[in-house]
Short mmCIF file of C-alpha atoms in Angstrom, two decimals:
data_model
loop_
_atom_site.label_atom_id
_atom_site.label_comp_id
_atom_site.label_asym_id
_atom_site.label_seq_id
_atom_site.Cartn_x
_atom_site.Cartn_y
_atom_site.Cartn_z
CA UNK C 13 67.38 70.90 153.29
CA UNK C 14 66.67 73.69 155.81
CA UNK C 15 63.76 73.92 158.07
CA UNK C 16 62.89 76.73 160.21
CA UNK C 17 60.12 77.64 162.61
CA UNK C 18 59.88 80.86 164.52
CA UNK C 19 57.90 83.82 166.02
CA UNK C 20 58.26 87.57 165.92
CA UNK C 21 56.72 89.33 168.73
CA UNK C 22 56.47 93.00 170.05
CA UNK C 23 55.53 92.89 174.10
CA UNK C 24 55.41 96.70 173.99
CA UNK C 25 55.27 99.57 171.23
CA UNK C 26 59.14 99.84 172.28
CA UNK C 27 60.45 96.37 172.10
CA UNK C 28 60.53 92.98 170.50
CA UNK C 29 61.31 89.47 171.22
CA UNK C 30 61.97 86.95 168.56
CA UNK C 31 62.25 83.27 169.01
CA UNK C 32 63.55 80.88 166.02
CA UNK C 33 64.40 76.92 165.88
CA UNK C 34 66.21 75.68 162.85
CA UNK C 35 67.53 72.64 161.41
CA UNK C 36 69.81 71.88 158.32
CA UNK C 37 70.75 68.82 156.65
CA UNK C 38 73.51 68.90 154.32
CA UNK C 39 74.35 65.87 152.10
CA UNK C 40 77.87 65.86 150.34
CA UNK C 41 79.18 68.52 152.61
CA UNK C 42 82.74 70.02 151.28
CA UNK C 43 85.06 71.24 153.84
CA UNK C 44 88.54 72.19 153.81
CA UNK C 45 91.00 69.98 155.75
CA UNK C 46 94.59 70.09 156.72
CA UNK C 47 96.10 66.61 157.73
CA UNK C 48 98.90 66.42 160.21
CA UNK C 49 100.23 63.25 158.64
CA UNK C 50 103.90 63.49 157.83
CA UNK C 51 103.48 62.35 154.25
CA UNK C 52 100.87 65.10 153.33
CA UNK C 53 102.22 69.02 153.54
CA UNK C 54 98.96 70.60 152.18
CA UNK C 55 95.40 71.03 152.93
CA UNK C 56 92.64 69.83 150.62
CA UNK C 57 88.89 69.72 149.83
CA UNK C 58 87.08 66.82 151.69
CA UNK C 59 83.72 65.52 151.18
CA UNK C 60 81.80 64.63 154.22
CA UNK C 61 78.70 62.33 153.40
CA UNK C 62 76.19 64.36 155.49
CA UNK C 63 75.97 66.78 158.18
CA UNK C 64 73.45 68.49 160.21
CA UNK C 65 73.26 71.67 162.39
CA UNK C 66 70.15 72.51 164.43
CA UNK C 67 69.67 75.08 167.40
CA UNK C 68 67.53 77.66 168.63
CA UNK C 69 67.95 81.43 168.63
CA UNK C 70 66.38 84.08 170.79
CA UNK C 71 66.89 87.91 170.39
CA UNK C 72 65.26 90.80 172.06
CA UNK C 73 65.48 94.84 172.36
CA UNK C 74 63.83 97.31 174.69
CA UNK C 75 63.94 101.04 174.20
CA UNK C 76 63.34 103.27 176.92
CA UNK C 77 63.42 107.23 177.24
CA UNK C 78 67.15 107.63 177.40
CA UNK C 79 68.24 103.54 177.18
CA UNK C 80 68.13 100.70 174.85
CA UNK C 81 69.01 97.20 175.92
CA UNK C 82 69.54 94.50 173.48
CA UNK C 83 70.48 90.90 173.83
CA UNK C 84 70.66 87.74 171.95
CA UNK C 85 71.57 83.92 172.58
CA UNK C 86 71.86 80.77 170.69
CA UNK C 87 72.14 77.13 171.25
CA UNK C 88 73.69 75.35 168.10
CA UNK C 89 74.51 71.77 167.66
CA UNK C 90 76.45 70.90 164.60
CA UNK C 91 77.87 67.36 163.83
CA UNK C 92 78.87 64.97 161.20
CA UNK C 93 75.99 62.37 160.52
CA UNK C 94 78.56 60.57 158.23
CA UNK C 95 82.31 61.38 157.46
CA UNK C 96 84.03 58.12 156.96
CA UNK C 97 86.95 59.31 155.10
CA UNK C 98 88.17 62.16 157.51
CA UNK C 99 91.88 62.79 158.00
CA UNK C 100 93.18 61.55 161.15
CA UNK C 101 93.10 63.59 164.56
CA UNK C 102 96.44 65.02 165.81
CA UNK C 103 96.80 62.64 168.73
CA UNK C 104 96.67 59.71 166.04
CA UNK C 105 99.40 60.61 163.52
CA UNK C 106 101.51 57.81 162.35
CA UNK C 107 99.43 55.11 163.28
CA UNK C 108 98.38 52.43 160.81
CA UNK C 109 95.70 54.63 159.18
CA UNK C 110 95.82 57.82 157.36
CA UNK C 111 91.89 58.59 157.58
CA UNK C 112 89.44 57.99 160.29
CA UNK C 113 85.45 57.69 160.64
CA UNK C 114 84.60 60.70 162.55
CA UNK C 115 80.87 60.43 162.06
CA UNK C 116 79.05 61.69 165.22
CA UNK C 117 81.99 63.94 165.70
CA UNK C 118 81.11 67.84 166.18
CA UNK C 119 81.81 70.16 163.25
CA UNK C 120 84.48 72.66 163.78
CA UNK C 121 84.04 76.25 164.26
CA UNK C 122 80.58 75.72 166.21
CA UNK C 123 80.37 76.86 169.97
CA UNK C 124 77.28 75.21 171.62
CA UNK C 125 76.46 78.55 173.18
CA UNK C 126 76.56 82.28 171.92
CA UNK C 127 75.45 85.45 172.86
CA UNK C 128 75.82 89.27 173.06
CA UNK C 129 74.37 91.61 175.57
CA UNK C 130 74.61 95.01 175.28
CA UNK C 131 73.20 98.79 176.38
CA UNK C 132 73.18 102.47 175.03
CA UNK C 133 72.40 105.54 176.91
CA UNK C 134 71.72 108.90 174.98
CA UNK C 135 70.88 112.39 175.76
CA UNK C 136 70.24 115.41 173.68
CA UNK C 137 72.97 118.08 173.23
CA UNK C 138 74.79 120.36 170.76
CA UNK C 139 78.39 119.41 169.18
CA UNK C 140 80.13 122.46 167.56
CA UNK C 141 76.62 123.81 166.72
CA UNK C 142 75.07 120.69 165.48
CA UNK C 143 72.05 119.44 167.43
CA UNK C 144 71.87 115.60 168.11
CA UNK C 145 72.31 113.14 170.76
CA UNK C 146 75.40 112.24 172.64
CA UNK C 147 75.76 108.59 173.57
CA UNK C 148 77.52 105.92 175.35
CA UNK C 149 77.44 102.09 174.72
CA UNK C 150 78.87 98.86 175.63
CA UNK C 151 78.32 95.14 174.72
CA UNK C 152 79.77 91.77 175.55
CA UNK C 153 80.05 89.16 173.09
CA UNK C 154 80.66 85.55 174.49
CA UNK C 155 80.91 81.97 173.26
CA UNK C 156 81.73 78.84 174.64
CA UNK C 157 84.24 76.02 173.71
CA UNK C 158 84.49 74.80 170.23
CA UNK C 159 86.61 72.59 167.89
CA UNK C 160 89.03 74.23 165.41
CA UNK C 161 89.81 70.93 163.52
CA UNK C 162 87.83 69.02 160.60
CA UNK C 163 88.43 65.89 162.73
CA UNK C 164 87.85 66.27 166.33
CA UNK C 165 91.03 66.39 168.54
CA UNK C 166 91.21 67.20 172.29
CA UNK C 167 94.45 69.26 171.37
CA UNK C 168 92.91 71.68 168.80
CA UNK C 169 89.88 72.49 171.07
CA UNK C 170 89.64 76.32 171.79
CA UNK C 171 88.16 77.37 175.22
CA UNK C 172 85.28 79.63 175.40
CA UNK C 173 85.74 83.36 175.87
CA UNK C 174 84.05 86.65 176.17
CA UNK C 175 85.04 90.26 174.68
CA UNK C 176 84.01 93.52 175.89
CA UNK C 177 83.44 96.52 173.08
CA UNK C 178 82.38 99.98 174.09
CA UNK C 179 81.98 103.23 172.21
CA UNK C 180 81.42 107.04 172.91
CA UNK C 181 80.47 109.71 170.52
CA UNK C 182 77.83 112.14 169.12
CA UNK C 183 75.08 111.42 166.55
CA UNK C 184 74.07 114.53 164.87
CA UNK C 185 70.31 115.09 163.36
CA UNK C 186 71.79 115.73 159.90
CA UNK C 187 73.13 112.28 159.60
CA UNK C 188 76.67 113.05 160.75
CA UNK C 189 78.06 111.05 163.62
CA UNK C 190 81.65 110.84 165.26
CA UNK C 191 82.53 108.27 168.04
CA UNK C 192 85.54 106.70 169.76
CA UNK C 193 85.29 103.02 170.26
CA UNK C 194 87.38 100.10 171.80
CA UNK C 195 87.23 96.50 170.85
CA UNK C 196 88.46 93.63 173.45
CA UNK C 197 88.83 96.54 176.12
CA UNK C 198 89.57 94.01 178.79
CA UNK C 199 92.65 92.94 176.43
CA UNK C 200 91.39 89.01 176.49
CA UNK C 201 93.79 86.49 175.40
CA UNK C 202 92.00 84.34 172.79
CA UNK C 203 92.62 81.81 169.73
CA UNK C 204 90.48 82.32 166.57
CA UNK C 205 91.95 79.03 165.35
CA UNK C 206 94.14 76.10 166.30
CA UNK C 207 95.50 74.12 163.34
CA UNK C 208 97.79 70.95 162.85
CA UNK C 209 100.98 72.12 161.26
CA UNK C 210 101.38 70.17 157.59
CA UNK C 211 103.89 67.58 157.42
CA UNK C 212 104.68 67.23 161.15
CA UNK C 213 104.05 64.65 164.05
CA UNK C 214 102.31 66.65 166.90
CA UNK C 215 103.12 70.06 166.06
CA UNK C 216 100.29 72.60 165.82
CA UNK C 217 100.07 75.97 165.69
CA UNK C 218 97.54 78.96 166.87
CA UNK C 219 95.81 82.19 165.23
CA UNK C 220 95.60 84.73 167.93
CA UNK C 221 92.53 86.89 168.15
CA UNK C 222 92.78 90.70 168.07
CA UNK C 223 94.26 92.72 171.16
CA UNK C 224 92.85 95.61 172.79
CA UNK C 225 91.97 97.85 169.87
CA UNK C 226 90.80 101.72 169.90
CA UNK C 227 89.77 104.09 167.13
CA UNK C 228 87.83 107.00 166.10
CA UNK C 229 84.90 106.91 163.37
CA UNK C 230 83.38 109.69 161.57
CA UNK C 231 80.46 108.85 159.56
CA UNK C 232 77.66 110.64 157.28
CA UNK C 233 74.16 108.99 156.93
CA UNK C 234 71.93 110.14 154.09
#
């Protein structure tokens, strides 16, 4: 059951500002879990009786003569309303129970705060006889701490991080564009996921985020 209420505004002819609040209630939520119990060496599909996700999102954009600024920020609260038969968290492996009631615990993969802010500057010019616009742009994406385990565990929380991206290039008026780009320019070290190793007692692994990456893109739009 999904409820959403928002407003889309145009404070000026060259800008917009949107705000939305939302609430999701999901019964019989199916989630892929990986139990760290020594007697189980594979993940399986588990059923949480009910989960709830709610929050607010704000996004905006302003266009000036040679500059464009955009940004968005979101607050999200996701939790298990009822999950009575979840696998035990990593720190409780080997105890008397193979399952645990984690009702009230936070859902994995959801940061309380996420957002992005960017800017682009353009100027008219000519590139190999093609008329168009040169541009340079940068944006920052960030997210706060989040759980990466179906059963909340203090060892499987990923700290928040921010990533800086940029691009420099030319857009021709006939639809051709060429630009060089960089992702994670600051070469930030971060995890995309931490997970309990199957069939172990206390061991866990991490999936690393992409390091600094560069490239060149040519594109034609019609």
